[in-house]
JSON list of C-alpha atoms in Angstrom, two decimals:
[
{"chain": "A", "resi": 1, "resn": "UNK", "atom": "CA", "xyz": [-23.24, -9.82, 2.62]},
{"chain": "A", "resi": 2, "resn": "UNK", "atom": "CA", "xyz": [-23.88, -8.04, -0.90]},
{"chain": "A", "resi": 3, "resn": "UNK", "atom": "CA", "xyz": [-20.46, -7.77, -2.38]},
{"chain": "A", "resi": 4, "resn": "UNK", "atom": "CA", "xyz": [-19.88, -3.89, -3.89]},
{"chain": "A", "resi": 5, "resn": "UNK", "atom": "CA", "xyz": [-19.75, -3.90, -7.66]},
{"chain": "A", "resi": 6, "resn": "UNK", "atom": "CA", "xyz": [-15.36, -3.55, -8.39]},
{"chain": "A", "resi": 7, "resn": "UNK", "atom": "CA", "xyz": [-15.98, 0.43, -9.56]},
{"chain": "A", "resi": 8, "resn": "UNK", "atom": "CA", "xyz": [-16.67, 1.18, -6.03]},
{"chain": "A", "resi": 9, "resn": "UNK", "atom": "CA", "xyz": [-13.97, -1.41, -4.61]},
{"chain": "A", "resi": 10, "resn": "UNK", "atom": "CA", "xyz": [-10.87, 0.47, -6.96]},
{"chain": "A", "resi": 11, "resn": "UNK", "atom": "CA", "xyz": [-11.98, 3.99, -6.70]},
{"chain": "A", "resi": 12, "resn": "UNK", "atom": "CA", "xyz": [-11.71, 3.24, -2.54]},
{"chain": "A", "resi": 13, "resn": "UNK", "atom": "CA", "xyz": [-8.24, 1.64, -3.33]},
{"chain": "A", "resi": 14, "resn": "UNK", "atom": "CA", "xyz": [-7.10, 5.12, -5.52]},
{"chain": "A", "resi": 15, "resn": "UNK", "atom": "CA", "xyz": [-8.96, 7.72, -4.58]},
{"chain": "A", "resi": 16, "resn": "UNK", "atom": "CA", "xyz": [-7.67, 8.46, -1.70]},
{"chain": "A", "resi": 17, "resn": "UNK", "atom": "CA", "xyz": [-3.80, 8.56, -3.51]},
{"chain": "A", "resi": 18, "resn": "UNK", "atom": "CA", "xyz": [-4.81, 10.34, -6.69]},
{"chain": "A", "resi": 19, "resn": "UNK", "atom": "CA", "xyz": [-6.52, 13.07, -4.52]},
{"chain": "A", "resi": 20, "resn": "UNK", "atom": "CA", "xyz": [-2.85, 13.23, -3.28]},
{"chain": "A", "resi": 21, "resn": "UNK", "atom": "CA", "xyz": [-1.60, 13.52, -6.52]},
{"chain": "A", "resi": 22, "resn": "UNK", "atom": "CA", "xyz": [-3.86, 15.91, -6.99]},
{"chain": "A", "resi": 23, "resn": "UNK", "atom": "CA", "xyz": [-3.50, 18.61, -4.33]},
{"chain": "A", "resi": 24, "resn": "UNK", "atom": "CA", "xyz": [0.56, 18.02, -4.61]},
{"chain": "A", "resi": 25, "resn": "UNK", "atom": "CA", "xyz": [0.67, 18.67, -8.37]},
{"chain": "A", "resi": 26, "resn": "UNK", "atom": "CA", "xyz": [-2.57, 22.61, -7.68]},
{"chain": "A", "resi": 27, "resn": "UNK", "atom": "CA", "xyz": [-0.10, 23.47, -5.12]},
{"chain": "A", "resi": 28, "resn": "UNK", "atom": "CA", "xyz": [3.35, 22.77, -6.69]},
{"chain": "A", "resi": 29, "resn": "UNK", "atom": "CA", "xyz": [5.58, 25.23, -6.35]},
{"chain": "A", "resi": 30, "resn": "UNK", "atom": "CA", "xyz": [4.20, 27.20, -3.45]},
{"chain": "A", "resi": 31, "resn": "UNK", "atom": "CA", "xyz": [3.62, 27.34, -0.28]},
{"chain": "A", "resi": 32, "resn": "UNK", "atom": "CA", "xyz": [-0.20, 26.87, 1.68]},
{"chain": "A", "resi": 33, "resn": "UNK", "atom": "CA", "xyz": [-1.03, 28.72, 4.61]},
{"chain": "A", "resi": 34, "resn": "UNK", "atom": "CA", "xyz": [-3.85, 27.08, 7.06]},
{"chain": "A", "resi": 35, "resn": "UNK", "atom": "CA", "xyz": [-4.90, 27.67, 10.03]},
{"chain": "A", "resi": 36, "resn": "UNK", "atom": "CA", "xyz": [-1.80, 31.32, 10.28]},
{"chain": "A", "resi": 37, "resn": "UNK", "atom": "CA", "xyz": [0.84, 28.38, 9.61]},
{"chain": "A", "resi": 38, "resn": "UNK", "atom": "CA", "xyz": [2.89, 27.59, 5.77]},
{"chain": "A", "resi": 39, "resn": "UNK", "atom": "CA", "xyz": [2.90, 24.83, 3.96]},
{"chain": "A", "resi": 40, "resn": "UNK", "atom": "CA", "xyz": [4.57, 22.83, 1.89]},
{"chain": "A", "resi": 41, "resn": "UNK", "atom": "CA", "xyz": [2.84, 21.39, -0.97]},
{"chain": "A", "resi": 42, "resn": "UNK", "atom": "CA", "xyz": [3.95, 17.58, 0.29]},
{"chain": "A", "resi": 43, "resn": "UNK", "atom": "CA", "xyz": [2.72, 18.51, 3.67]},
{"chain": "A", "resi": 44, "resn": "UNK", "atom": "CA", "xyz": [-0.89, 19.57, 2.95]},
{"chain": "A", "resi": 45, "resn": "UNK", "atom": "CA", "xyz": [-1.09, 17.26, 0.56]},
{"chain": "A", "resi": 46, "resn": "UNK", "atom": "CA", "xyz": [-0.64, 14.46, 3.13]},
{"chain": "A", "resi": 47, "resn": "UNK", "atom": "CA", "xyz": [-3.00, 16.51, 5.35]},
{"chain": "A", "resi": 48, "resn": "UNK", "atom": "CA", "xyz": [-6.09, 15.55, 2.61]},
{"chain": "A", "resi": 49, "resn": "UNK", "atom": "CA", "xyz": [-4.35, 12.37, 2.05]},
{"chain": "A", "resi": 50, "resn": "UNK", "atom": "CA", "xyz": [-4.83, 10.87, 5.73]},
{"chain": "A", "resi": 51, "resn": "UNK", "atom": "CA", "xyz": [-8.57, 11.68, 6.44]},
{"chain": "A", "resi": 52, "resn": "UNK", "atom": "CA", "xyz": [-9.47, 10.13, 3.40]},
{"chain": "A", "resi": 53, "resn": "UNK", "atom": "CA", "xyz": [-7.90, 7.17, 3.85]},
{"chain": "A", "resi": 54, "resn": "UNK", "atom": "CA", "xyz": [-9.15, 7.02, 6.47]},
{"chain": "A", "resi": 55, "resn": "UNK", "atom": "CA", "xyz": [-12.88, 6.88, 5.73]},
{"chain": "A", "resi": 56, "resn": "UNK", "atom": "CA", "xyz": [-11.88, 5.43, 2.42]},
{"chain": "A", "resi": 57, "resn": "UNK", "atom": "CA", "xyz": [-10.88, 2.69, 5.10]},
{"chain": "A", "resi": 58, "resn": "UNK", "atom": "CA", "xyz": [-14.00, 3.04, 7.41]},
{"chain": "A", "resi": 59, "resn": "UNK", "atom": "CA", "xyz": [-16.19, 2.43, 3.72]},
{"chain": "A", "resi": 60, "resn": "UNK", "atom": "CA", "xyz": [-14.66, 0.10, 2.84]},
{"chain": "A", "resi": 61, "resn": "UNK", "atom": "CA", "xyz": [-14.99, -2.19, 6.19]},
{"chain": "A", "resi": 62, "resn": "UNK", "atom": "CA", "xyz": [-18.03, -1.47, 6.54]},
{"chain": "A", "resi": 63, "resn": "UNK", "atom": "CA", "xyz": [-19.25, -2.44, 2.44]},
{"chain": "A", "resi": 64, "resn": "UNK", "atom": "CA", "xyz": [-17.06, -6.15, 2.66]},
{"chain": "A", "resi": 65, "resn": "UNK", "atom": "CA", "xyz": [-17.62, -6.64, 6.66]},
{"chain": "A", "resi": 66, "resn": "UNK", "atom": "CA", "xyz": [-13.41, -6.55, 6.44]},
{"chain": "A", "resi": 67, "resn": "UNK", "atom": "CA", "xyz": [-9.89, -5.23, 6.42]},
{"chain": "A", "resi": 68, "resn": "UNK", "atom": "CA", "xyz": [-6.77, -7.30, 5.23]},
{"chain": "A", "resi": 69, "resn": "UNK", "atom": "CA", "xyz": [-3.95, -6.98, 7.63]},
{"chain": "A", "resi": 70, "resn": "UNK", "atom": "CA", "xyz": [-2.61, -5.18, 4.93]},
{"chain": "A", "resi": 71, "resn": "UNK", "atom": "CA", "xyz": [-4.47, -2.94, 5.01]},
{"chain": "A", "resi": 72, "resn": "UNK", "atom": "CA", "xyz": [-5.04, -1.78, 8.40]},
{"chain": "A", "resi": 73, "resn": "UNK", "atom": "CA", "xyz": [-1.06, -1.36, 8.44]},
{"chain": "A", "resi": 74, "resn": "UNK", "atom": "CA", "xyz": [-0.51, 1.44, 6.15]},
{"chain": "A", "resi": 75, "resn": "UNK", "atom": "CA", "xyz": [-3.33, 3.77, 7.41]},
{"chain": "A", "resi": 76, "resn": "UNK", "atom": "CA", "xyz": [-2.44, 2.95, 11.55]},
{"chain": "A", "resi": 77, "resn": "UNK", "atom": "CA", "xyz": [2.02, 3.80, 10.19]},
{"chain": "A", "resi": 78, "resn": "UNK", "atom": "CA", "xyz": [-0.01, 7.07, 7.20]},
{"chain": "A", "resi": 79, "resn": "UNK", "atom": "CA", "xyz": [-1.99, 7.79, 10.32]},
{"chain": "A", "resi": 80, "resn": "UNK", "atom": "CA", "xyz": [1.41, 7.72, 11.99]},
{"chain": "A", "resi": 81, "resn": "UNK", "atom": "CA", "xyz": [4.40, 8.38, 9.89]},
{"chain": "A", "resi": 82, "resn": "UNK", "atom": "CA", "xyz": [2.18, 11.53, 8.48]},
{"chain": "A", "resi": 83, "resn": "UNK", "atom": "CA", "xyz": [0.22, 12.52, 10.90]},
{"chain": "A", "resi": 84, "resn": "UNK", "atom": "CA", "xyz": [4.21, 13.85, 11.95]},
{"chain": "A", "resi": 85, "resn": "UNK", "atom": "CA", "xyz": [4.35, 15.86, 8.89]},
{"chain": "A", "resi": 86, "resn": "UNK", "atom": "CA", "xyz": [1.88, 17.51, 9.71]},
{"chain": "A", "resi": 87, "resn": "UNK", "atom": "CA", "xyz": [2.81, 18.41, 13.02]},
{"chain": "A", "resi": 88, "resn": "UNK", "atom": "CA", "xyz": [6.22, 19.28, 12.62]},
{"chain": "A", "resi": 89, "resn": "UNK", "atom": "CA", "xyz": [5.67, 20.62, 8.60]},
{"chain": "A", "resi": 90, "resn": "UNK", "atom": "CA", "xyz": [8.18, 17.73, 7.86]},
{"chain": "A", "resi": 91, "resn": "UNK", "atom": "CA", "xyz": [7.59, 15.98, 4.86]},
{"chain": "A", "resi": 92, "resn": "UNK", "atom": "CA", "xyz": [10.38, 13.87, 5.36]},
{"chain": "A", "resi": 93, "resn": "UNK", "atom": "CA", "xyz": [8.12, 11.86, 8.18]},
{"chain": "A", "resi": 94, "resn": "UNK", "atom": "CA", "xyz": [5.74, 11.56, 5.01]},
{"chain": "A", "resi": 95, "resn": "UNK", "atom": "CA", "xyz": [8.49, 10.17, 3.07]},
{"chain": "A", "resi": 96, "resn": "UNK", "atom": "CA", "xyz": [9.77, 7.42, 4.41]},
{"chain": "A", "resi": 97, "resn": "UNK", "atom": "CA", "xyz": [6.62, 5.66, 5.27]},
{"chain": "A", "resi": 98, "resn": "UNK", "atom": "CA", "xyz": [6.81, 3.14, 2.37]},
{"chain": "A", "resi": 99, "resn": "UNK", "atom": "CA", "xyz": [10.21, 2.56, 2.94]},
{"chain": "A", "resi": 100, "resn": "UNK", "atom": "CA", "xyz": [8.69, 1.55, 6.71]},
{"chain": "A", "resi": 101, "resn": "UNK", "atom": "CA", "xyz": [6.28, -0.58, 5.51]},
{"chain": "A", "resi": 102, "resn": "UNK", "atom": "CA", "xyz": [7.52, -2.89, 2.83]},
{"chain": "A", "resi": 103, "resn": "UNK", "atom": "CA", "xyz": [10.17, -3.05, 5.73]},
{"chain": "A", "resi": 104, "resn": "UNK", "atom": "CA", "xyz": [7.61, -4.68, 7.76]},
{"chain": "A", "resi": 105, "resn": "UNK", "atom": "CA", "xyz": [6.49, -6.45, 5.36]},
{"chain": "A", "resi": 106, "resn": "UNK", "atom": "CA", "xyz": [9.46, -7.94, 4.06]},
{"chain": "A", "resi": 107, "resn": "UNK", "atom": "CA", "xyz": [10.50, -8.52, 8.01]},
{"chain": "A", "resi": 108, "resn": "UNK", "atom": "CA", "xyz": [7.35, -11.00, 7.94]},
{"chain": "A", "resi": 109, "resn": "UNK", "atom": "CA", "xyz": [7.28, -12.99, 5.12]},
{"chain": "A", "resi": 110, "resn": "UNK", "atom": "CA", "xyz": [11.14, -13.27, 5.99]},
{"chain": "A", "resi": 111, "resn": "UNK", "atom": "CA", "xyz": [10.19, -14.53, 9.61]},
{"chain": "A", "resi": 112, "resn": "UNK", "atom": "CA", "xyz": [6.90, -17.29, 7.85]},
{"chain": "A", "resi": 113, "resn": "UNK", "atom": "CA", "xyz": [9.15, -18.43, 6.51]},
{"chain": "A", "resi": 114, "resn": "UNK", "atom": "CA", "xyz": [12.18, -19.01, 8.44]},
{"chain": "A", "resi": 115, "resn": "UNK", "atom": "CA", "xyz": [9.08, -20.08, 10.50]},
{"chain": "A", "resi": 116, "resn": "UNK", "atom": "CA", "xyz": [7.19, -22.55, 8.18]},
{"chain": "A", "resi": 117, "resn": "UNK", "atom": "CA", "xyz": [4.03, -20.00, 8.07]},
{"chain": "A", "resi": 118, "resn": "UNK", "atom": "CA", "xyz": [1.92, -19.86, 4.88]},
{"chain": "A", "resi": 119, "resn": "UNK", "atom": "CA", "xyz": [0.72, -16.22, 6.30]},
{"chain": "A", "resi": 120, "resn": "UNK", "atom": "CA", "xyz": [0.61, -15.51, 2.67]},
{"chain": "A", "resi": 121, "resn": "UNK", "atom": "CA", "xyz": [-1.95, -18.35, 1.66]},
{"chain": "A", "resi": 122, "resn": "UNK", "atom": "CA", "xyz": [-3.54, -17.93, 4.27]},
{"chain": "A", "resi": 123, "resn": "UNK", "atom": "CA", "xyz": [-4.01, -13.59, 3.39]},
{"chain": "A", "resi": 124, "resn": "UNK", "atom": "CA", "xyz": [-5.52, -14.33, -0.33]},
{"chain": "A", "resi": 125, "resn": "UNK", "atom": "CA", "xyz": [-5.57, -18.67, 0.31]},
{"chain": "A", "resi": 126, "resn": "UNK", "atom": "CA", "xyz": [-9.88, -17.58, -0.88]},
{"chain": "A", "resi": 127, "resn": "UNK", "atom": "CA", "xyz": [-9.20, -15.59, -3.55]},
{"chain": "A", "resi": 128, "resn": "UNK", "atom": "CA", "xyz": [-6.18, -17.24, -5.35]},
{"chain": "A", "resi": 129, "resn": "UNK", "atom": "CA", "xyz": [-5.32, -21.24, -4.06]},
{"chain": "A", "resi": 130, "resn": "UNK", "atom": "CA", "xyz": [-2.11, -22.23, -4.04]},
{"chain": "A", "resi": 131, "resn": "UNK", "atom": "CA", "xyz": [-0.27, -25.26, -3.46]},
{"chain": "A", "resi": 132, "resn": "UNK", "atom": "CA", "xyz": [1.94, -25.41, -0.21]},
{"chain": "A", "resi": 133, "resn": "UNK", "atom": "CA", "xyz": [4.80, -25.02, -2.28]},
{"chain": "A", "resi": 134, "resn": "UNK", "atom": "CA", "xyz": [3.01, -22.57, -5.18]},
{"chain": "A", "resi": 135, "resn": "UNK", "atom": "CA", "xyz": [3.53, -20.56, -1.66]},
{"chain": "A", "resi": 136, "resn": "UNK", "atom": "CA", "xyz": [6.53, -20.96, -0.25]},
{"chain": "A", "resi": 137, "resn": "UNK", "atom": "CA", "xyz": [7.54, -19.55, -3.11]},
{"chain": "A", "resi": 138, "resn": "UNK", "atom": "CA", "xyz": [5.84, -16.50, -3.65]},
{"chain": "A", "resi": 139, "resn": "UNK", "atom": "CA", "xyz": [6.12, -15.11, -0.60]},
{"chain": "A", "resi": 140, "resn": "UNK", "atom": "CA", "xyz": [10.25, -15.29, -0.99]},
{"chain": "A", "resi": 141, "resn": "UNK", "atom": "CA", "xyz": [9.96, -13.49, -3.52]},
{"chain": "A", "resi": 142, "resn": "UNK", "atom": "CA", "xyz": [7.31, -10.99, -2.57]},
{"chain": "A", "resi": 143, "resn": "UNK", "atom": "CA", "xyz": [9.76, -10.77, 1.22]},
{"chain": "A", "resi": 144, "resn": "UNK", "atom": "CA", "xyz": [12.41, -9.35, -1.68]},
{"chain": "A", "resi": 145, "resn": "UNK", "atom": "CA", "xyz": [10.27, -7.46, -3.78]},
{"chain": "A", "resi": 146, "resn": "UNK", "atom": "CA", "xyz": [9.73, -4.58, -0.86]},
{"chain": "A", "resi": 147, "resn": "UNK", "atom": "CA", "xyz": [12.99, -5.18, 0.59]},
{"chain": "A", "resi": 148, "resn": "UNK", "atom": "CA", "xyz": [14.04, -3.91, -3.66]},
{"chain": "A", "resi": 149, "resn": "UNK", "atom": "CA", "xyz": [10.54, -0.65, -2.80]},
{"chain": "A", "resi": 150, "resn": "UNK", "atom": "CA", "xyz": [12.41, -0.12, 0.76]},
{"chain": "A", "resi": 151, "resn": "UNK", "atom": "CA", "xyz": [15.78, 0.21, -0.68]},
{"chain": "A", "resi": 152, "resn": "UNK", "atom": "CA", "xyz": [14.04, 2.37, -3.62]},
{"chain": "A", "resi": 153, "resn": "UNK", "atom": "CA", "xyz": [12.00, 4.73, -2.24]},
{"chain": "A", "resi": 154, "resn": "UNK", "atom": "CA", "xyz": [15.00, 5.74, 0.37]},
{"chain": "A", "resi": 155, "resn": "UNK", "atom": "CA", "xyz": [16.96, 6.32, -3.33]},
{"chain": "A", "resi": 156, "resn": "UNK", "atom": "CA", "xyz": [14.40, 8.57, -4.80]},
{"chain": "A", "resi": 157, "resn": "UNK", "atom": "CA", "xyz": [13.52, 10.51, -1.66]},
{"chain": "A", "resi": 158, "resn": "UNK", "atom": "CA", "xyz": [16.67, 10.91, -0.58]},
{"chain": "A", "resi": 159, "resn": "UNK", "atom": "CA", "xyz": [18.74, 11.24, -3.80]},
{"chain": "A", "resi": 160, "resn": "UNK", "atom": "CA", "xyz": [15.87, 12.92, -6.27]},
{"chain": "A", "resi": 161, "resn": "UNK", "atom": "CA", "xyz": [13.31, 16.13, -6.27]},
{"chain": "A", "resi": 162, "resn": "UNK", "atom": "CA", "xyz": [10.68, 16.02, -4.31]},
{"chain": "A", "resi": 163, "resn": "UNK", "atom": "CA", "xyz": [7.90, 15.63, -7.46]},
{"chain": "A", "resi": 164, "resn": "UNK", "atom": "CA", "xyz": [10.22, 12.95, -8.80]},
{"chain": "A", "resi": 165, "resn": "UNK", "atom": "CA", "xyz": [9.12, 10.93, -5.43]},
{"chain": "A", "resi": 166, "resn": "UNK", "atom": "CA", "xyz": [5.54, 11.88, -5.30]},
{"chain": "A", "resi": 167, "resn": "UNK", "atom": "CA", "xyz": [4.98, 10.05, -8.92]},
{"chain": "A", "resi": 168, "resn": "UNK", "atom": "CA", "xyz": [7.45, 7.26, -8.04]},
{"chain": "A", "resi": 169, "resn": "UNK", "atom": "CA", "xyz": [4.98, 7.07, -4.73]},
{"chain": "A", "resi": 170, "resn": "UNK", "atom": "CA", "xyz": [1.51, 7.66, -6.57]},
{"chain": "A", "resi": 171, "resn": "UNK", "atom": "CA", "xyz": [2.62, 5.34, -9.98]},
{"chain": "A", "resi": 172, "resn": "UNK", "atom": "CA", "xyz": [6.09, 3.54, -9.81]},
{"chain": "A", "resi": 173, "resn": "UNK", "atom": "CA", "xyz": [5.69, 1.52, -7.11]},
{"chain": "A", "resi": 174, "resn": "UNK", "atom": "CA", "xyz": [1.82, 0.18, -8.22]},
{"chain": "A", "resi": 175, "resn": "UNK", "atom": "CA", "xyz": [2.97, -0.11, -11.28]},
{"chain": "A", "resi": 176, "resn": "UNK", "atom": "CA", "xyz": [6.68, -2.34, -10.10]},
{"chain": "A", "resi": 177, "resn": "UNK", "atom": "CA", "xyz": [3.38, -4.61, -8.60]},
{"chain": "A", "resi": 178, "resn": "UNK", "atom": "CA", "xyz": [0.98, -5.24, -11.07]},
{"chain": "A", "resi": 179, "resn": "UNK", "atom": "CA", "xyz": [4.28, -6.06, -13.17]},
{"chain": "A", "resi": 180, "resn": "UNK", "atom": "CA", "xyz": [5.52, -8.47, -10.34]},
{"chain": "A", "resi": 181, "resn": "UNK", "atom": "CA", "xyz": [2.42, -10.06, -10.16]},
{"chain": "A", "resi": 182, "resn": "UNK", "atom": "CA", "xyz": [1.72, -9.93, -13.83]},
{"chain": "A", "resi": 183, "resn": "UNK", "atom": "CA", "xyz": [5.53, -11.76, -13.54]},
{"chain": "A", "resi": 184, "resn": "UNK", "atom": "CA", "xyz": [4.99, -14.81, -11.06]},
{"chain": "A", "resi": 185, "resn": "UNK", "atom": "CA", "xyz": [1.57, -15.36, -13.72]},
{"chain": "A", "resi": 186, "resn": "UNK", "atom": "CA", "xyz": [3.27, -18.89, -14.44]},
{"chain": "A", "resi": 187, "resn": "UNK", "atom": "CA", "xyz": [4.13, -19.39, -10.64]},
{"chain": "A", "resi": 188, "resn": "UNK", "atom": "CA", "xyz": [-0.08, -19.17, -10.38]},
{"chain": "A", "resi": 189, "resn": "UNK", "atom": "CA", "xyz": [-1.00, -21.50, -12.62]},
{"chain": "A", "resi": 190, "resn": "UNK", "atom": "CA", "xyz": [2.15, -23.84, -11.94]},
{"chain": "A", "resi": 191, "resn": "UNK", "atom": "CA", "xyz": [0.51, -24.36, -8.34]},
{"chain": "A", "resi": 192, "resn": "UNK", "atom": "CA", "xyz": [-2.78, -24.38, -8.34]},
{"chain": "A", "resi": 193, "resn": "UNK", "atom": "CA", "xyz": [-5.40, -25.95, -7.04]},
{"chain": "A", "resi": 194, "resn": "UNK", "atom": "CA", "xyz": [-8.87, -26.45, -7.94]},
{"chain": "A", "resi": 195, "resn": "UNK", "atom": "CA", "xyz": [-11.43, -25.24, -5.69]},
{"chain": "A", "resi": 196, "resn": "UNK", "atom": "CA", "xyz": [-14.51, -27.41, -4.30]},
{"chain": "A", "resi": 197, "resn": "UNK", "atom": "CA", "xyz": [-17.46, -26.00, -5.23]},
{"chain": "A", "resi": 198, "resn": "UNK", "atom": "CA", "xyz": [-20.40, -25.82, -3.13]},
{"chain": "A", "resi": 199, "resn": "UNK", "atom": "CA", "xyz": [-22.00, -27.84, -5.13]},
{"chain": "A", "resi": 200, "resn": "UNK", "atom": "CA", "xyz": [-19.03, -29.89, -5.69]},
{"chain": "A", "resi": 201, "resn": "UNK", "atom": "CA", "xyz": [-19.84, -31.09, -2.20]},
{"chain": "A", "resi": 202, "resn": "UNK", "atom": "CA", "xyz": [-23.31, -31.80, -2.24]}
]
């Protein structure tokens, strides 16, 4: 299967989230009337985000032939909690969704450490080849990262304005994850391993 272009994958990754942000900002401060019901800007943006994310996920699957467990779990939880927010016209369900996702990831990574199973490496080893010790360290750090993000999400959505939470979700969380990855560049280098190429094995 032909590898899709990098810009296509970036559009699929960021498109739904940026669409969510744009819809919220365009309707901020107003109620949105739809099907005889008035929705808050956040609930209306969620209504747009759910099918956009589902479509992007399906396209990604058709282009690559595979989906990461994190992508599947994210889509399922977005549909469940986003759907509840739209159905009950209550944005709190969608706001708590990142908390549930990050606690789930932190719990799975923590369990993999306890049981000495390299689940993270099984998912990412093709893109990031490292030895077992490297994966153990990265798993522990990522478990703490996701736990911290879950706590941060609770603090922001419960104690700050809705607009602040939307900025935090759209830009704050990705920036934190990006900084985390950059901060672990030394770990990646120290524990990287050589992967034999096809030519080397002939």
